[in-house]
Amino acid sequence: MEINLEEAFQKRIDDEIKIEPRDWMPEKYRKTLLRQISQHAHSEIVGMLPEGNWITRAPNLRRKVALLAKVQDEAGHGLYLYSAAETLGMSRDEMLNELHTGKAKYSSIFNYPTLTWADMGAIGWLVDGAAIMNQVPLCRASYGPYARAMVRVCKEESFHQRQGYEIMLTLCQGTPEQKAMAQDALNRWWWPSMMMFGPNDDNSPNSAQSTKWKIKRFSNDELRQKFVDVSVPQAEILGITIPDPDLKWNEARGHYDFGVINWDEFNQVVAGNGPCNKQRLKARVDAWEKGAWVREAAVAYAEKREKRNSNKENSNAA
Amino acid sequence: MSNKEWPLWEVFIRAKQGLNHKHVGSLHAADVQMAIENARDVYTRRMEGVSIWVVESKHLHANEPSEQDELFDPANDKIYRHPTFYILPEELNHM
């Protein structure tokens, strides 16, 4: 029986029929998605922190409203994704608890500090650029609620990347100090952005199953290559240099070759030893704990109002 | 400290006058007013809507996906419900 269900399920996937929340699905499919979508949601929420750092110090009002809108979008993206994850049977509070206790991960990129205003440019350009690369294929993921959430996310991300690139462009056309600041931001964000695509294909054990289930449409290395290929000409327009001495066009492959990623660093940051892991998690836990009274007060108010309304109805009936 | 989770609401948005409300997703809110305000912030940041419906998810009822076939089967063999079932002369042109 179980076997037949699984075969029928795989056939639906192969036929590009989306899976919806109440449809039968293998337990492992549910778990894989739940982990991926909740971690994606956590990344959006934690991802607000490095940029939130610069909202009050944006150089002018135009930059400030744009950054504020971008950070607000990220909150929205987190909420779309938490909703999608909840359809798989885990409550919002359970997910948040997993984040706060360190059981659930989020994208390691957000464990790096934002030291200068140019980091807002580099993050929009590179981090959101890499995110778009990862996310566009997810709009066709086999799980309906995830795919629909990703369509909304992707529509909004393009503004994020353009606002980041514009910040970089402005700095690169400014004083030598401003251009140096942009170069410094590129130096610090390039490799962490490259790591956003995850381990190399031969070191990514879950990829095959996710590909078979059409959660994943391209491999980590394919997406990383695509990211390099589009980023190089973008850096050229800016007139700054990608910090990779091995980066060069390979005529035969039709792609840029690039250097080896420092996987030690990647593993260290994933393990919790990045520059800001503790700070990021503490900010989230503090927000949750310090907001508890607001959540409680809202519930108390809703209950009081409901009571008052039903009393009114009763007295009207009498 | 109470650990009560805010209830879940389903959100429906009318994109513009003349169209029906369409399900866009869900969110948590303590009451209906907060649900509508949050829906505005989460789902209509870029003028995606002119009207919002919210309904608490627990009030939404649906058919069983496992019974999908028998539920929708009866429509399959009733092709006479479609206009093309009827054979009419060419000269009639558009009917």
Coordinates of C-alpha atoms in Angstrom, one line a residue:
Chain A
M1 CA 0.0 0.0 0.0
E2 CA 2.7 2.4 1.1
I3 CA 4.8 1.6 -2.0
N4 CA 1.8 2.3 -4.3
L5 CA 1.2 5.6 -2.6
E6 CA 4.8 6.6 -3.0
E7 CA 4.8 5.6 -6.7
A8 CA 1.7 7.5 -7.3
F9 CA 3.2 10.5 -5.5
Q10 CA 6.4 10.4 -7.6
K11 CA 4.3 10.1 -10.8
R12 CA 2.4 13.3 -9.9
I13 CA 5.8 15.0 -9.3
D14 CA 7.1 13.7 -12.6
D15 CA 4.0 15.0 -14.4
E16 CA 4.6 18.4 -12.8
I17 CA 1.4 18.3 -10.8
K18 CA 1.8 20.4 -7.7
I19 CA 1.4 18.8 -4.2
E20 CA -1.0 20.6 -2.0
P21 CA -1.1 20.6 1.9
R22 CA -3.7 17.9 2.4
D23 CA -2.5 15.6 -0.3
W24 CA -0.7 12.4 0.8
M25 CA 3.1 12.8 0.8
P26 CA 6.0 10.7 2.0
E27 CA 7.0 11.7 5.5
K28 CA 10.5 12.5 4.3
Y29 CA 9.2 14.9 1.7
R30 CA 7.2 16.7 4.4
K31 CA 10.2 16.8 6.7
T32 CA 12.6 18.0 4.0
L33 CA 10.3 20.8 3.0
L34 CA 9.5 21.8 6.5
R35 CA 13.2 22.1 7.3
Q36 CA 14.0 24.0 4.1
I37 CA 11.0 26.4 4.2
S38 CA 11.4 27.1 7.9
Q39 CA 15.1 27.8 7.5
H40 CA 14.4 30.0 4.6
A41 CA 11.8 31.9 6.7
H42 CA 14.3 32.2 9.6
S43 CA 16.9 33.6 7.1
E44 CA 14.5 36.3 6.0
I45 CA 13.8 37.3 9.6
V46 CA 17.5 37.2 10.8
G47 CA 18.4 38.8 7.5
M48 CA 16.7 42.0 8.7
L49 CA 19.3 42.5 11.4
P50 CA 22.5 43.3 9.5
E51 CA 20.6 45.9 7.4
G52 CA 18.5 47.2 10.3
N53 CA 21.9 48.3 11.6
W54 CA 22.1 51.0 9.0
I55 CA 18.5 52.3 8.7
T56 CA 19.1 55.2 11.1
R57 CA 22.4 56.0 9.5
A58 CA 21.4 56.0 5.9
P59 CA 23.2 58.9 4.1
N60 CA 19.9 60.6 2.9
L61 CA 16.2 60.2 3.0
R62 CA 16.0 58.5 -0.4
R63 CA 18.4 55.8 0.8
K64 CA 16.6 55.5 4.1
V65 CA 13.1 54.9 2.7
A66 CA 14.4 52.4 0.3
L67 CA 16.3 50.5 3.0
L68 CA 13.4 50.6 5.3
A69 CA 11.1 49.2 2.5
K70 CA 13.6 46.5 1.8
V71 CA 13.8 45.4 5.4
Q72 CA 10.0 45.5 5.6
D73 CA 9.9 43.2 2.5
E74 CA 12.2 40.8 4.3
A75 CA 9.8 40.6 7.2
G76 CA 7.0 40.0 4.7
H77 CA 9.0 37.2 3.0
G78 CA 9.6 35.6 6.4
L79 CA 5.8 35.7 7.0
Y80 CA 4.9 34.2 3.6
L81 CA 7.3 31.4 4.2
Y82 CA 6.3 30.7 7.8
S83 CA 2.7 30.4 6.5
A84 CA 3.8 28.0 3.8
A85 CA 5.7 25.9 6.4
E86 CA 2.8 25.8 8.7
T87 CA 0.7 24.0 6.1
L88 CA 3.1 21.1 6.7
G89 CA 2.0 20.7 10.2
M90 CA 4.3 22.6 12.5
S91 CA 3.1 25.6 14.5
R92 CA 4.6 29.0 14.2
D93 CA 5.7 28.9 17.8
E94 CA 7.4 25.6 17.4
M95 CA 9.4 26.9 14.4
L96 CA 10.4 30.0 16.3
N97 CA 11.4 27.9 19.3
E98 CA 13.6 25.9 17.0
L99 CA 15.3 29.1 15.8
H100 CA 15.7 30.5 19.3
T101 CA 17.2 27.3 20.7
G102 CA 19.6 27.0 17.9
K103 CA 18.0 23.7 16.6
A104 CA 17.0 25.3 13.3
K105 CA 19.6 27.0 11.1
Y106 CA 19.4 30.1 8.9
S107 CA 21.6 31.3 6.1
S108 CA 25.2 31.8 7.3
I109 CA 25.6 35.0 5.4
F110 CA 23.8 36.9 8.1
N111 CA 26.4 36.0 10.6
Y112 CA 28.8 38.5 9.0
P113 CA 28.9 42.1 10.3
T114 CA 27.8 45.2 8.3
L115 CA 30.8 47.6 9.0
T116 CA 30.1 50.4 6.5
W117 CA 27.3 51.9 4.5
A118 CA 28.9 50.2 1.4
D119 CA 27.8 46.9 2.9
M120 CA 24.2 47.9 2.2
G121 CA 25.2 48.1 -1.4
A122 CA 27.2 44.9 -1.4
I123 CA 24.4 43.0 0.3
G124 CA 21.7 44.2 -2.1
W125 CA 23.9 43.5 -5.1
L126 CA 25.5 40.2 -4.1
V127 CA 23.6 38.6 -1.3
D128 CA 20.2 39.4 -2.8
G129 CA 21.7 38.5 -6.2
A130 CA 22.7 35.1 -5.0
A131 CA 19.3 34.7 -3.2
I132 CA 17.5 35.5 -6.5
M133 CA 19.6 32.9 -8.3
N134 CA 18.6 30.3 -5.7
Q135 CA 15.0 31.4 -5.4
V136 CA 13.8 31.8 -9.0
P137 CA 13.9 28.0 -9.6
L138 CA 12.0 27.5 -6.3
C139 CA 9.0 29.3 -7.9
R140 CA 8.5 26.0 -9.7
A141 CA 9.0 23.8 -6.6
S142 CA 6.7 20.8 -6.4
Y143 CA 5.0 22.0 -3.2
G144 CA 2.2 24.5 -4.1
P145 CA 2.3 26.8 -1.0
Y146 CA 6.1 27.1 -1.2
A147 CA 6.1 27.8 -4.9
R148 CA 3.4 30.4 -4.5
A149 CA 5.2 32.1 -1.7
M150 CA 8.4 32.2 -3.8
V151 CA 6.6 33.8 -6.7
R152 CA 5.8 36.7 -4.4
V153 CA 9.3 36.8 -2.9
C154 CA 11.0 36.8 -6.3
K155 CA 8.8 39.7 -7.6
E156 CA 10.0 41.8 -4.7
E157 CA 13.6 40.8 -4.6
S158 CA 14.5 42.5 -7.9
F159 CA 14.0 45.9 -6.3
H160 CA 16.3 44.8 -3.5
Q161 CA 19.1 44.0 -5.9
R162 CA 18.7 47.1 -7.9
Q163 CA 18.8 49.4 -4.9
G164 CA 22.0 47.7 -3.7
Y165 CA 23.7 48.0 -7.0
E166 CA 22.7 51.6 -7.2
I167 CA 24.4 52.2 -3.9
M168 CA 27.5 50.6 -5.2
L169 CA 27.4 52.6 -8.4
T170 CA 27.0 55.9 -6.5
L171 CA 30.0 55.1 -4.3
C172 CA 32.1 53.9 -7.2
Q173 CA 31.4 57.2 -9.0
G174 CA 32.2 59.2 -5.9
T175 CA 35.5 60.2 -4.2
P176 CA 38.4 57.8 -4.1
E177 CA 37.6 57.1 -0.4
Q178 CA 34.0 56.2 -1.4
K179 CA 35.2 53.9 -4.1
A180 CA 37.6 52.3 -1.7
M181 CA 34.7 51.7 0.6
A182 CA 32.8 49.9 -2.1
Q183 CA 35.9 47.8 -3.0
D184 CA 36.3 46.9 0.7
A185 CA 32.6 45.8 0.9
L186 CA 33.0 43.6 -2.2
N187 CA 36.2 42.1 -0.7
R188 CA 34.3 41.1 2.5
W189 CA 31.0 40.0 0.9
W190 CA 32.2 38.1 -2.2
W191 CA 33.2 34.8 -0.7
P192 CA 30.4 34.6 1.9
S193 CA 28.0 35.2 -1.1
M194 CA 29.6 32.4 -3.0
M195 CA 29.1 30.1 0.0
M196 CA 25.3 30.9 -0.1
F197 CA 24.9 28.2 -2.7
G198 CA 25.9 25.5 -0.3
P199 CA 28.5 22.7 -0.5
N200 CA 29.9 21.5 -3.8
D201 CA 27.7 18.9 -5.6
D202 CA 29.9 16.0 -4.7
N203 CA 29.5 17.0 -1.0
S204 CA 25.8 17.6 -0.9
P205 CA 24.1 14.3 0.1
N206 CA 20.5 15.4 0.1
S207 CA 20.5 17.1 -3.3
A208 CA 19.7 13.9 -5.3
Q209 CA 16.4 13.3 -3.4
S210 CA 15.4 17.0 -3.5
T211 CA 16.0 17.0 -7.2
K212 CA 13.9 13.9 -7.7
W213 CA 11.1 15.5 -5.8
K214 CA 11.5 18.7 -7.8
I215 CA 12.1 20.8 -4.8
K216 CA 15.5 21.6 -6.3
R217 CA 15.9 22.2 -10.0
F218 CA 19.6 23.1 -10.3
S219 CA 22.6 21.9 -8.4
N220 CA 24.5 24.1 -6.0
D221 CA 27.5 24.3 -8.4
E222 CA 25.4 25.1 -11.4
L223 CA 23.8 28.0 -9.5
R224 CA 27.1 29.2 -8.2
Q225 CA 28.6 29.2 -11.7
K226 CA 25.6 31.3 -13.0
F227 CA 26.2 33.7 -10.1
V228 CA 29.8 34.2 -11.0
D229 CA 29.1 34.6 -14.7
V230 CA 26.6 37.4 -14.2
S231 CA 28.5 39.1 -11.4
V232 CA 31.8 39.6 -13.3
P233 CA 30.5 42.1 -15.8
Q234 CA 28.5 43.8 -13.1
A235 CA 31.8 44.4 -11.1
E236 CA 33.4 45.6 -14.3
I237 CA 30.7 48.3 -14.8
L238 CA 31.4 49.4 -11.2
G239 CA 35.1 49.4 -11.9
I240 CA 36.0 47.3 -8.8
T241 CA 37.7 44.0 -8.6
I242 CA 36.3 40.7 -7.4
P243 CA 38.8 39.4 -4.8
D244 CA 39.7 36.1 -6.6
P245 CA 43.1 35.8 -8.3
D246 CA 41.9 32.7 -10.1
L247 CA 38.9 34.3 -11.7
K248 CA 39.3 34.2 -15.5
W249 CA 37.2 33.5 -18.6
N250 CA 37.4 30.0 -19.9
E251 CA 36.7 30.1 -23.6
A252 CA 36.3 26.3 -23.8
R253 CA 33.7 26.1 -21.0
G254 CA 32.0 29.3 -21.9
H255 CA 32.1 30.2 -18.2
Y256 CA 34.4 32.0 -15.7
D257 CA 36.8 29.8 -13.8
F258 CA 37.1 30.7 -10.1
G259 CA 39.1 29.9 -7.0
V260 CA 38.5 27.4 -4.3
I261 CA 36.0 28.3 -1.6
N262 CA 37.3 28.2 2.0
W263 CA 34.9 25.5 3.3
D264 CA 36.6 25.5 6.7
E265 CA 35.3 29.0 7.2
F266 CA 31.9 28.0 5.9
N267 CA 31.7 25.0 8.3
Q268 CA 32.8 27.2 11.2
V269 CA 30.1 29.8 10.6
V270 CA 27.5 27.0 10.2
A271 CA 28.7 25.5 13.4
G272 CA 28.0 28.8 15.2
N273 CA 31.4 30.3 15.3
G274 CA 30.9 33.1 12.7
P275 CA 31.6 36.7 13.7
C276 CA 28.0 37.5 14.6
N277 CA 26.2 34.2 15.3
K278 CA 25.7 34.9 19.0
Q279 CA 24.7 38.5 18.5
R280 CA 22.1 37.6 15.8
L281 CA 20.5 34.9 17.9
K282 CA 20.4 37.0 21.0
A283 CA 18.7 39.9 19.1
R284 CA 16.0 37.4 18.0
V285 CA 15.5 35.9 21.4
D286 CA 15.4 39.3 23.1
A287 CA 12.8 40.6 20.6
W288 CA 10.7 37.5 21.3
E289 CA 11.0 37.7 25.0
K290 CA 10.6 41.4 25.3
G291 CA 7.6 41.3 23.0
A292 CA 5.8 38.7 25.1
W293 CA 3.7 41.2 27.0
V294 CA 2.5 42.7 23.7
R295 CA 1.4 39.3 22.4
E296 CA -0.4 38.6 25.7
A297 CA -2.0 42.0 25.9
A298 CA -3.4 41.6 22.3
V299 CA -4.9 38.3 23.2
A300 CA -6.4 39.7 26.4
Y301 CA -7.9 42.6 24.5
A302 CA -9.3 40.3 21.8
E303 CA -10.9 38.1 24.5
K304 CA -12.4 41.1 26.4
R305 CA -13.9 42.5 23.2
E306 CA -15.4 39.2 22.2
K307 CA -16.9 38.8 25.7
R308 CA -18.4 42.3 25.5
N309 CA -19.8 41.6 22.0
S310 CA -21.4 38.4 23.1
N311 CA -22.9 40.1 26.2
K312 CA -24.4 42.8 24.0
E313 CA -25.9 40.1 21.7
N314 CA -27.4 38.3 24.7
S315 CA -28.9 41.4 26.1
N316 CA -30.3 42.3 22.7
A317 CA -31.8 38.9 22.4
A318 CA -33.4 39.3 25.8
Chain B
M1 CA 3.4 34.0 31.0
S2 CA 0.8 32.8 28.6
N3 CA 2.0 30.8 25.7
K4 CA -1.1 31.1 23.6
E5 CA -0.4 31.4 19.9
W6 CA -2.5 34.0 18.0
P7 CA -5.0 32.3 15.8
L8 CA -4.3 31.7 12.1
W9 CA -6.3 33.6 9.5
E10 CA -6.7 33.0 5.8
V11 CA -6.4 36.2 3.6
F12 CA -8.3 36.9 0.4
I13 CA -7.5 40.0 -1.7
R14 CA -9.6 41.7 -4.4
A15 CA -6.9 43.0 -6.8
K16 CA -9.2 45.6 -8.3
Q17 CA -12.9 46.4 -8.6
G18 CA -14.7 43.9 -10.7
L19 CA -12.5 40.9 -9.8
N20 CA -13.3 38.4 -7.1
H21 CA -11.3 38.0 -3.9
K22 CA -8.5 35.5 -4.2
H23 CA -6.7 33.5 -1.6
V24 CA -3.2 34.9 -1.1
G25 CA -1.9 33.2 2.1
S26 CA -2.4 33.3 5.8
L27 CA -1.1 35.1 8.9
H28 CA -1.5 35.1 12.7
A29 CA -3.4 37.9 14.5
A30 CA -5.0 38.3 17.8
D31 CA -8.3 39.6 16.4
V32 CA -10.1 40.5 13.2
Q33 CA -8.9 44.1 13.1
M34 CA -5.3 43.1 13.6
A35 CA -5.7 40.4 10.9
I36 CA -6.9 43.0 8.4
E37 CA -4.2 45.5 9.2
N38 CA -1.5 42.8 9.1
A39 CA -2.9 41.5 5.8
R40 CA -2.5 45.0 4.4
D41 CA 1.1 45.1 5.5
V42 CA 2.0 41.6 4.5
Y43 CA 0.0 41.2 1.3
T44 CA -0.6 44.6 -0.2
R45 CA 2.6 46.6 0.1
R46 CA 2.6 47.3 -3.6
M47 CA -1.0 48.1 -4.3
E48 CA -1.9 44.5 -4.9
G49 CA -5.4 45.0 -3.5
V50 CA -8.5 47.3 -3.0
S51 CA -10.3 45.0 -0.6
I52 CA -9.3 42.4 2.0
W53 CA -11.3 39.5 3.4
V54 CA -9.9 37.6 6.4
V55 CA -11.4 34.4 7.9
E56 CA -10.1 32.4 10.8
S57 CA -8.7 29.3 9.3
K58 CA -10.6 27.0 11.7
H59 CA -13.8 28.2 10.0
L60 CA -12.8 27.1 6.6
H61 CA -14.0 23.7 5.5
A62 CA -12.8 21.6 2.6
N63 CA -13.4 18.3 0.9
E64 CA -11.1 15.4 1.5
P65 CA -8.4 15.2 -1.2
S66 CA -8.6 11.4 -0.9
E67 CA -12.2 11.6 -2.0
Q68 CA -11.4 13.9 -4.9
D69 CA -12.1 11.4 -7.6
E70 CA -15.6 10.3 -6.5
L71 CA -16.5 13.9 -5.7
F72 CA -15.7 15.3 -9.2
D73 CA -16.3 12.1 -11.3
P74 CA -20.0 12.8 -12.0
A75 CA -19.0 15.8 -14.2
N76 CA -16.7 13.8 -16.4
D77 CA -19.3 12.0 -18.7
K78 CA -21.7 14.8 -19.1
I79 CA -20.4 16.3 -22.2
Y80 CA -23.9 17.5 -23.1
R81 CA -23.3 20.3 -20.7
H82 CA -20.9 21.9 -23.2
P83 CA -22.1 23.9 -26.2
T84 CA -20.0 21.9 -28.6
F85 CA -22.0 18.7 -27.9
Y86 CA -24.8 20.0 -30.2
I87 CA -24.5 19.6 -33.9
L88 CA -26.0 22.5 -35.8
P89 CA -25.9 23.6 -39.5
E90 CA -22.9 25.6 -40.7
E91 CA -25.1 28.4 -42.0
L92 CA -26.2 29.2 -38.5
N93 CA -22.8 30.8 -38.0
H94 CA -22.4 32.0 -34.5
M95 CA -24.6 30.5 -31.8

